[in-house]
Amino acid sequence: MPTDTEPRQCAVRLRAALSDLTRQLRHALPPEGISVAKLSAMGALYRRGPMSPSELAAHERVKLQTLTRLLAELEADGWLARAPHAHDGRQSVLSLTRIGLQQLKADVHRREASLADAIADTLDASERATLLQACALMEALAVRLGGSAASMQRNVT
């Protein structure tokens, strides 16, 4: 008979809770915000630094063709810049522009403010302390699943 502390049950509850929270965060924001796909690509460039489109696709775990239109849109908006690759003339290196970084920070701050309001309205101080402990545990799980401690620690501020 499974208990709530068995790894499988914990995994099911955690995945469901994260999915629900992510979905609610997406719905709580104005439609003019950065799309989830753009936010993910921009966040990767922010956390990991400049990289080639192929490296970004590998990091995002998507095919390069999937990113092509998204990268073109980010470039057209002036949020992304391409430069020649230092060692491979066939490739380019992507990086956030100053305005791209400003847009990323503004969107992340809106998302964090929405979440902070929900935390303030829902959780008392003891529950917030427990939530912070849970965050540390989720970061450890992310590192174990293939993330890096540095990428978990770097926030958009």
mmCIF file with all atom_site columns, C-alpha atoms in Angstrom:
data_model
loop_
_atom_site.group_PDB
_atom_site.id
_atom_site.type_symbol
_atom_site.label_atom_id
_atom_site.label_alt_id
_atom_site.label_comp_id
_atom_site.label_asym_id
_atom_site.label_entity_id
_atom_site.label_seq_id
_atom_site.pdbx_PDB_ins_code
_atom_site.Cartn_x
_atom_site.Cartn_y
_atom_site.Cartn_z
_atom_site.occupancy
_atom_site.B_iso_or_equiv
_atom_site.pdbx_formal_charge
_atom_site.auth_seq_id
_atom_site.auth_comp_id
_atom_site.auth_asym_id
_atom_site.auth_atom_id
_atom_site.pdbx_PDB_model_num
ATOM 1   C CA . MET A 1 1   ? 0.000  0.000  0.000   1.00 0.00 ? 1   MET A CA 1
ATOM 2   C CA . PRO A 1 2   ? 1.695  3.281  -1.107  1.00 0.00 ? 2   PRO A CA 1
ATOM 3   C CA . THR A 1 3   ? 2.248  6.111  1.321   1.00 0.00 ? 3   THR A CA 1
ATOM 4   C CA . ASP A 1 4   ? 2.706  9.787  0.522   1.00 0.00 ? 4   ASP A CA 1
ATOM 5   C CA . THR A 1 5   ? 6.426  9.563  1.362   1.00 0.00 ? 5   THR A CA 1
ATOM 6   C CA . GLU A 1 6   ? 7.251  6.901  -1.234  1.00 0.00 ? 6   GLU A CA 1
ATOM 7   C CA . PRO A 1 7   ? 9.397  8.349  -4.049  1.00 0.00 ? 7   PRO A CA 1
ATOM 8   C CA . ARG A 1 8   ? 6.853  7.498  -6.763  1.00 0.00 ? 8   ARG A CA 1
ATOM 9   C CA . GLN A 1 9   ? 3.982  9.197  -4.904  1.00 0.00 ? 9   GLN A CA 1
ATOM 10  C CA . CYS A 1 10  ? 6.180  12.229 -4.154  1.00 0.00 ? 10  CYS A CA 1
ATOM 11  C CA . ALA A 1 11  ? 7.078  12.455 -7.847  1.00 0.00 ? 11  ALA A CA 1
ATOM 12  C CA . VAL A 1 12  ? 3.423  12.318 -8.895  1.00 0.00 ? 12  VAL A CA 1
ATOM 13  C CA . ARG A 1 13  ? 2.378  15.013 -6.405  1.00 0.00 ? 13  ARG A CA 1
ATOM 14  C CA . LEU A 1 14  ? 5.333  17.274 -7.200  1.00 0.00 ? 14  LEU A CA 1
ATOM 15  C CA . ARG A 1 15  ? 4.817  17.065 -10.977 1.00 0.00 ? 15  ARG A CA 1
ATOM 16  C CA . ALA A 1 16  ? 1.099  17.756 -10.633 1.00 0.00 ? 16  ALA A CA 1
ATOM 17  C CA . ALA A 1 17  ? 1.635  20.673 -8.245  1.00 0.00 ? 17  ALA A CA 1
ATOM 18  C CA . LEU A 1 18  ? 4.318  22.242 -10.451 1.00 0.00 ? 18  LEU A CA 1
ATOM 19  C CA . SER A 1 19  ? 2.160  21.837 -13.546 1.00 0.00 ? 19  SER A CA 1
ATOM 20  C CA . ASP A 1 20  ? -0.834 23.454 -11.843 1.00 0.00 ? 20  ASP A CA 1
ATOM 21  C CA . LEU A 1 21  ? 1.248  26.329 -10.475 1.00 0.00 ? 21  LEU A CA 1
ATOM 22  C CA . THR A 1 22  ? 2.921  26.948 -13.845 1.00 0.00 ? 22  THR A CA 1
ATOM 23  C CA . ARG A 1 23  ? -0.432 26.933 -15.637 1.00 0.00 ? 23  ARG A CA 1
ATOM 24  C CA . GLN A 1 24  ? -1.922 29.394 -13.143 1.00 0.00 ? 24  GLN A CA 1
ATOM 25  C CA . LEU A 1 25  ? 1.095  31.692 -13.429 1.00 0.00 ? 25  LEU A CA 1
ATOM 26  C CA . ARG A 1 26  ? 0.689  31.753 -17.219 1.00 0.00 ? 26  ARG A CA 1
ATOM 27  C CA . HIS A 1 27  ? -3.008 32.634 -16.924 1.00 0.00 ? 27  HIS A CA 1
ATOM 28  C CA . ALA A 1 28  ? -2.410 35.320 -14.296 1.00 0.00 ? 28  ALA A CA 1
ATOM 29  C CA . LEU A 1 29  ? -0.322 37.468 -16.631 1.00 0.00 ? 29  LEU A CA 1
ATOM 30  C CA . PRO A 1 30  ? -1.433 39.904 -19.280 1.00 0.00 ? 30  PRO A CA 1
ATOM 31  C CA . PRO A 1 31  ? -1.383 38.481 -22.824 1.00 0.00 ? 31  PRO A CA 1
ATOM 32  C CA . GLU A 1 32  ? 1.161  41.082 -23.938 1.00 0.00 ? 32  GLU A CA 1
ATOM 33  C CA . GLY A 1 33  ? 3.852  39.438 -21.774 1.00 0.00 ? 33  GLY A CA 1
ATOM 34  C CA . ILE A 1 34  ? 6.668  37.390 -23.248 1.00 0.00 ? 34  ILE A CA 1
ATOM 35  C CA . SER A 1 35  ? 5.537  33.937 -24.410 1.00 0.00 ? 35  SER A CA 1
ATOM 36  C CA . VAL A 1 36  ? 6.715  30.945 -22.422 1.00 0.00 ? 36  VAL A CA 1
ATOM 37  C CA . ALA A 1 37  ? 8.890  29.768 -25.332 1.00 0.00 ? 37  ALA A CA 1
ATOM 38  C CA . LYS A 1 38  ? 10.552 33.167 -25.745 1.00 0.00 ? 38  LYS A CA 1
ATOM 39  C CA . LEU A 1 39  ? 10.990 33.532 -21.990 1.00 0.00 ? 39  LEU A CA 1
ATOM 40  C CA . SER A 1 40  ? 12.672 30.119 -21.835 1.00 0.00 ? 40  SER A CA 1
ATOM 41  C CA . ALA A 1 41  ? 15.094 30.895 -24.680 1.00 0.00 ? 41  ALA A CA 1
ATOM 42  C CA . MET A 1 42  ? 15.893 34.352 -23.324 1.00 0.00 ? 42  MET A CA 1
ATOM 43  C CA . GLY A 1 43  ? 16.336 32.957 -19.829 1.00 0.00 ? 43  GLY A CA 1
ATOM 44  C CA . ALA A 1 44  ? 18.767 30.336 -21.112 1.00 0.00 ? 44  ALA A CA 1
ATOM 45  C CA . LEU A 1 45  ? 20.833 33.020 -22.845 1.00 0.00 ? 45  LEU A CA 1
ATOM 46  C CA . TYR A 1 46  ? 20.779 35.106 -19.677 1.00 0.00 ? 46  TYR A CA 1
ATOM 47  C CA . ARG A 1 47  ? 21.814 32.260 -17.368 1.00 0.00 ? 47  ARG A CA 1
ATOM 48  C CA . ARG A 1 48  ? 24.261 30.454 -19.658 1.00 0.00 ? 48  ARG A CA 1
ATOM 49  C CA . GLY A 1 49  ? 25.561 33.378 -21.701 1.00 0.00 ? 49  GLY A CA 1
ATOM 50  C CA . PRO A 1 50  ? 25.969 33.669 -25.476 1.00 0.00 ? 50  PRO A CA 1
ATOM 51  C CA . MET A 1 51  ? 25.630 30.424 -27.432 1.00 0.00 ? 51  MET A CA 1
ATOM 52  C CA . SER A 1 52  ? 24.988 29.154 -30.912 1.00 0.00 ? 52  SER A CA 1
ATOM 53  C CA . PRO A 1 53  ? 21.451 28.399 -32.075 1.00 0.00 ? 53  PRO A CA 1
ATOM 54  C CA . SER A 1 54  ? 22.351 24.680 -32.039 1.00 0.00 ? 54  SER A CA 1
ATOM 55  C CA . GLU A 1 55  ? 23.542 24.906 -28.439 1.00 0.00 ? 55  GLU A CA 1
ATOM 56  C CA . LEU A 1 56  ? 20.378 26.760 -27.461 1.00 0.00 ? 56  LEU A CA 1
ATOM 57  C CA . ALA A 1 57  ? 18.212 24.136 -29.171 1.00 0.00 ? 57  ALA A CA 1
ATOM 58  C CA . ALA A 1 58  ? 20.081 21.373 -27.340 1.00 0.00 ? 58  ALA A CA 1
ATOM 59  C CA . HIS A 1 59  ? 19.690 23.192 -24.039 1.00 0.00 ? 59  HIS A CA 1
ATOM 60  C CA . GLU A 1 60  ? 15.974 23.738 -24.652 1.00 0.00 ? 60  GLU A CA 1
ATOM 61  C CA . ARG A 1 61  ? 15.666 20.131 -25.851 1.00 0.00 ? 61  ARG A CA 1
ATOM 62  C CA . VAL A 1 62  ? 14.016 21.106 -29.116 1.00 0.00 ? 62  VAL A CA 1
ATOM 63  C CA . LYS A 1 63  ? 15.011 20.772 -32.755 1.00 0.00 ? 63  LYS A CA 1
ATOM 64  C CA . LEU A 1 64  ? 16.820 23.733 -34.257 1.00 0.00 ? 64  LEU A CA 1
ATOM 65  C CA . GLN A 1 65  ? 14.020 24.145 -36.792 1.00 0.00 ? 65  GLN A CA 1
ATOM 66  C CA . THR A 1 66  ? 11.597 24.638 -33.891 1.00 0.00 ? 66  THR A CA 1
ATOM 67  C CA . LEU A 1 67  ? 13.585 27.668 -32.703 1.00 0.00 ? 67  LEU A CA 1
ATOM 68  C CA . THR A 1 68  ? 14.114 29.285 -36.087 1.00 0.00 ? 68  THR A CA 1
ATOM 69  C CA . ARG A 1 69  ? 10.938 31.416 -36.148 1.00 0.00 ? 69  ARG A CA 1
ATOM 70  C CA . LEU A 1 70  ? 11.174 32.255 -32.456 1.00 0.00 ? 70  LEU A CA 1
ATOM 71  C CA . LEU A 1 71  ? 14.780 33.458 -32.842 1.00 0.00 ? 71  LEU A CA 1
ATOM 72  C CA . ALA A 1 72  ? 13.822 35.509 -35.908 1.00 0.00 ? 72  ALA A CA 1
ATOM 73  C CA . GLU A 1 73  ? 11.022 37.181 -33.916 1.00 0.00 ? 73  GLU A CA 1
ATOM 74  C CA . LEU A 1 74  ? 13.350 37.941 -30.999 1.00 0.00 ? 74  LEU A CA 1
ATOM 75  C CA . GLU A 1 75  ? 15.891 39.372 -33.414 1.00 0.00 ? 75  GLU A CA 1
ATOM 76  C CA . ALA A 1 76  ? 13.247 41.467 -35.225 1.00 0.00 ? 76  ALA A CA 1
ATOM 77  C CA . ASP A 1 77  ? 12.093 42.850 -31.873 1.00 0.00 ? 77  ASP A CA 1
ATOM 78  C CA . GLY A 1 78  ? 15.684 43.861 -31.125 1.00 0.00 ? 78  GLY A CA 1
ATOM 79  C CA . TRP A 1 79  ? 15.868 41.572 -28.098 1.00 0.00 ? 79  TRP A CA 1
ATOM 80  C CA . LEU A 1 80  ? 18.440 39.195 -29.545 1.00 0.00 ? 80  LEU A CA 1
ATOM 81  C CA . ALA A 1 81  ? 21.682 39.804 -31.436 1.00 0.00 ? 81  ALA A CA 1
ATOM 82  C CA . ARG A 1 82  ? 23.699 37.468 -33.660 1.00 0.00 ? 82  ARG A CA 1
ATOM 83  C CA . ALA A 1 83  ? 27.450 37.638 -34.033 1.00 0.00 ? 83  ALA A CA 1
ATOM 84  C CA . PRO A 1 84  ? 29.822 35.482 -36.072 1.00 0.00 ? 84  PRO A CA 1
ATOM 85  C CA . HIS A 1 85  ? 31.070 32.371 -34.259 1.00 0.00 ? 85  HIS A CA 1
ATOM 86  C CA . ALA A 1 86  ? 34.729 32.774 -33.302 1.00 0.00 ? 86  ALA A CA 1
ATOM 87  C CA . HIS A 1 87  ? 35.785 29.308 -34.509 1.00 0.00 ? 87  HIS A CA 1
ATOM 88  C CA . ASP A 1 88  ? 33.147 28.241 -37.039 1.00 0.00 ? 88  ASP A CA 1
ATOM 89  C CA . GLY A 1 89  ? 32.221 30.657 -39.803 1.00 0.00 ? 89  GLY A CA 1
ATOM 90  C CA . ARG A 1 90  ? 29.098 28.625 -40.600 1.00 0.00 ? 90  ARG A CA 1
ATOM 91  C CA . GLN A 1 91  ? 27.569 29.380 -37.203 1.00 0.00 ? 91  GLN A CA 1
ATOM 92  C CA . SER A 1 92  ? 26.505 32.426 -35.272 1.00 0.00 ? 92  SER A CA 1
ATOM 93  C CA . VAL A 1 93  ? 26.413 33.216 -31.583 1.00 0.00 ? 93  VAL A CA 1
ATOM 94  C CA . LEU A 1 94  ? 23.246 34.515 -29.959 1.00 0.00 ? 94  LEU A CA 1
ATOM 95  C CA . SER A 1 95  ? 23.126 36.943 -27.068 1.00 0.00 ? 95  SER A CA 1
ATOM 96  C CA . LEU A 1 96  ? 20.570 39.180 -25.422 1.00 0.00 ? 96  LEU A CA 1
ATOM 97  C CA . THR A 1 97  ? 20.652 42.843 -26.324 1.00 0.00 ? 97  THR A CA 1
ATOM 98  C CA . ARG A 1 98  ? 20.325 45.548 -23.678 1.00 0.00 ? 98  ARG A CA 1
ATOM 99  C CA . ILE A 1 99  ? 16.643 45.978 -24.528 1.00 0.00 ? 99  ILE A CA 1
ATOM 100 C CA . GLY A 1 100 ? 16.169 42.190 -24.528 1.00 0.00 ? 100 GLY A CA 1
ATOM 101 C CA . LEU A 1 101 ? 17.610 42.019 -21.041 1.00 0.00 ? 101 LEU A CA 1
ATOM 102 C CA . GLN A 1 102 ? 15.332 44.868 -19.939 1.00 0.00 ? 102 GLN A CA 1
ATOM 103 C CA . GLN A 1 103 ? 12.297 43.078 -21.381 1.00 0.00 ? 103 GLN A CA 1
ATOM 104 C CA . LEU A 1 104 ? 13.285 39.797 -19.729 1.00 0.00 ? 104 LEU A CA 1
ATOM 105 C CA . LYS A 1 105 ? 13.763 41.463 -16.359 1.00 0.00 ? 105 LYS A CA 1
ATOM 106 C CA . ALA A 1 106 ? 10.457 43.345 -16.603 1.00 0.00 ? 106 ALA A CA 1
ATOM 107 C CA . ASP A 1 107 ? 8.541  40.178 -17.484 1.00 0.00 ? 107 ASP A CA 1
ATOM 108 C CA . VAL A 1 108 ? 10.201 38.139 -14.732 1.00 0.00 ? 108 VAL A CA 1
ATOM 109 C CA . HIS A 1 109 ? 9.456  40.897 -12.201 1.00 0.00 ? 109 HIS A CA 1
ATOM 110 C CA . ARG A 1 110 ? 5.765  40.883 -13.232 1.00 0.00 ? 110 ARG A CA 1
ATOM 111 C CA . ARG A 1 111 ? 5.628  37.123 -12.832 1.00 0.00 ? 111 ARG A CA 1
ATOM 112 C CA . GLU A 1 112 ? 7.387  37.248 -9.465  1.00 0.00 ? 112 GLU A CA 1
ATOM 113 C CA . ALA A 1 113 ? 5.096  40.031 -8.228  1.00 0.00 ? 113 ALA A CA 1
ATOM 114 C CA . SER A 1 114 ? 2.037  37.976 -9.105  1.00 0.00 ? 114 SER A CA 1
ATOM 115 C CA . LEU A 1 115 ? 3.436  34.976 -7.268  1.00 0.00 ? 115 LEU A CA 1
ATOM 116 C CA . ALA A 1 116 ? 4.544  37.098 -4.293  1.00 0.00 ? 116 ALA A CA 1
ATOM 117 C CA . ASP A 1 117 ? 1.001  38.468 -3.956  1.00 0.00 ? 117 ASP A CA 1
ATOM 118 C CA . ALA A 1 118 ? -0.401 34.931 -3.919  1.00 0.00 ? 118 ALA A CA 1
ATOM 119 C CA . ILE A 1 119 ? 2.174  33.865 -1.322  1.00 0.00 ? 119 ILE A CA 1
ATOM 120 C CA . ALA A 1 120 ? 1.400  36.877 0.877   1.00 0.00 ? 120 ALA A CA 1
ATOM 121 C CA . ASP A 1 121 ? -2.358 36.287 0.620   1.00 0.00 ? 121 ASP A CA 1
ATOM 122 C CA . THR A 1 122 ? -2.180 32.526 1.207   1.00 0.00 ? 122 THR A CA 1
ATOM 123 C CA . LEU A 1 123 ? 0.768  31.556 3.427   1.00 0.00 ? 123 LEU A CA 1
ATOM 124 C CA . ASP A 1 124 ? 1.741  32.608 6.936   1.00 0.00 ? 124 ASP A CA 1
ATOM 125 C CA . ALA A 1 125 ? 5.394  33.080 7.978   1.00 0.00 ? 125 ALA A CA 1
ATOM 126 C CA . SER A 1 126 ? 5.817  29.446 9.029   1.00 0.00 ? 126 SER A CA 1
ATOM 127 C CA . GLU A 1 127 ? 4.386  28.205 5.736   1.00 0.00 ? 127 GLU A CA 1
ATOM 128 C CA . ARG A 1 128 ? 6.652  30.577 3.798   1.00 0.00 ? 128 ARG A CA 1
ATOM 129 C CA . ALA A 1 129 ? 9.665  29.127 5.655   1.00 0.00 ? 129 ALA A CA 1
ATOM 130 C CA . THR A 1 130 ? 8.504  25.630 4.715   1.00 0.00 ? 130 THR A CA 1
ATOM 131 C CA . LEU A 1 131 ? 8.079  26.751 1.101   1.00 0.00 ? 131 LEU A CA 1
ATOM 132 C CA . LEU A 1 132 ? 11.670 28.021 1.057   1.00 0.00 ? 132 LEU A CA 1
ATOM 133 C CA . GLN A 1 133 ? 12.847 24.629 2.332   1.00 0.00 ? 133 GLN A CA 1
ATOM 134 C CA . ALA A 1 134 ? 10.839 22.962 -0.433  1.00 0.00 ? 134 ALA A CA 1
ATOM 135 C CA . CYS A 1 135 ? 12.471 25.298 -2.978  1.00 0.00 ? 135 CYS A CA 1
ATOM 136 C CA . ALA A 1 136 ? 15.913 24.149 -1.840  1.00 0.00 ? 136 ALA A CA 1
ATOM 137 C CA . LEU A 1 137 ? 14.821 20.535 -2.250  1.00 0.00 ? 137 LEU A CA 1
ATOM 138 C CA . MET A 1 138 ? 13.431 21.220 -5.748  1.00 0.00 ? 138 MET A CA 1
ATOM 139 C CA . GLU A 1 139 ? 16.697 22.920 -6.726  1.00 0.00 ? 139 GLU A CA 1
ATOM 140 C CA . ALA A 1 140 ? 18.603 19.826 -5.566  1.00 0.00 ? 140 ALA A CA 1
ATOM 141 C CA . LEU A 1 141 ? 16.282 17.646 -7.659  1.00 0.00 ? 141 LEU A CA 1
ATOM 142 C CA . ALA A 1 142 ? 16.834 19.893 -10.691 1.00 0.00 ? 142 ALA A CA 1
ATOM 143 C CA . VAL A 1 143 ? 20.603 19.556 -10.305 1.00 0.00 ? 143 VAL A CA 1
ATOM 144 C CA . ARG A 1 144 ? 20.261 15.778 -10.003 1.00 0.00 ? 144 ARG A CA 1
ATOM 145 C CA . LEU A 1 145 ? 18.115 15.666 -13.143 1.00 0.00 ? 145 LEU A CA 1
ATOM 146 C CA . GLY A 1 146 ? 20.753 17.481 -15.167 1.00 0.00 ? 146 GLY A CA 1
ATOM 147 C CA . GLY A 1 147 ? 20.698 21.140 -14.203 1.00 0.00 ? 147 GLY A CA 1
ATOM 148 C CA . SER A 1 148 ? 23.667 22.929 -12.753 1.00 0.00 ? 148 SER A CA 1
ATOM 149 C CA . ALA A 1 149 ? 23.905 24.522 -9.350  1.00 0.00 ? 149 ALA A CA 1
ATOM 150 C CA . ALA A 1 150 ? 25.024 27.795 -10.959 1.00 0.00 ? 150 ALA A CA 1
ATOM 151 C CA . SER A 1 151 ? 21.986 27.992 -13.250 1.00 0.00 ? 151 SER A CA 1
ATOM 152 C CA . MET A 1 152 ? 19.691 27.305 -10.287 1.00 0.00 ? 152 MET A CA 1
ATOM 153 C CA . GLN A 1 153 ? 21.248 30.160 -8.305  1.00 0.00 ? 153 GLN A CA 1
ATOM 154 C CA . ARG A 1 154 ? 21.365 32.908 -10.939 1.00 0.00 ? 154 ARG A CA 1
ATOM 155 C CA . ASN A 1 155 ? 18.210 34.989 -10.772 1.00 0.00 ? 155 ASN A CA 1
ATOM 156 C CA . VAL A 1 156 ? 17.080 37.697 -13.147 1.00 0.00 ? 156 VAL A CA 1
ATOM 157 C CA . THR A 1 157 ? 17.279 40.863 -11.065 1.00 0.00 ? 157 THR A CA 1
#
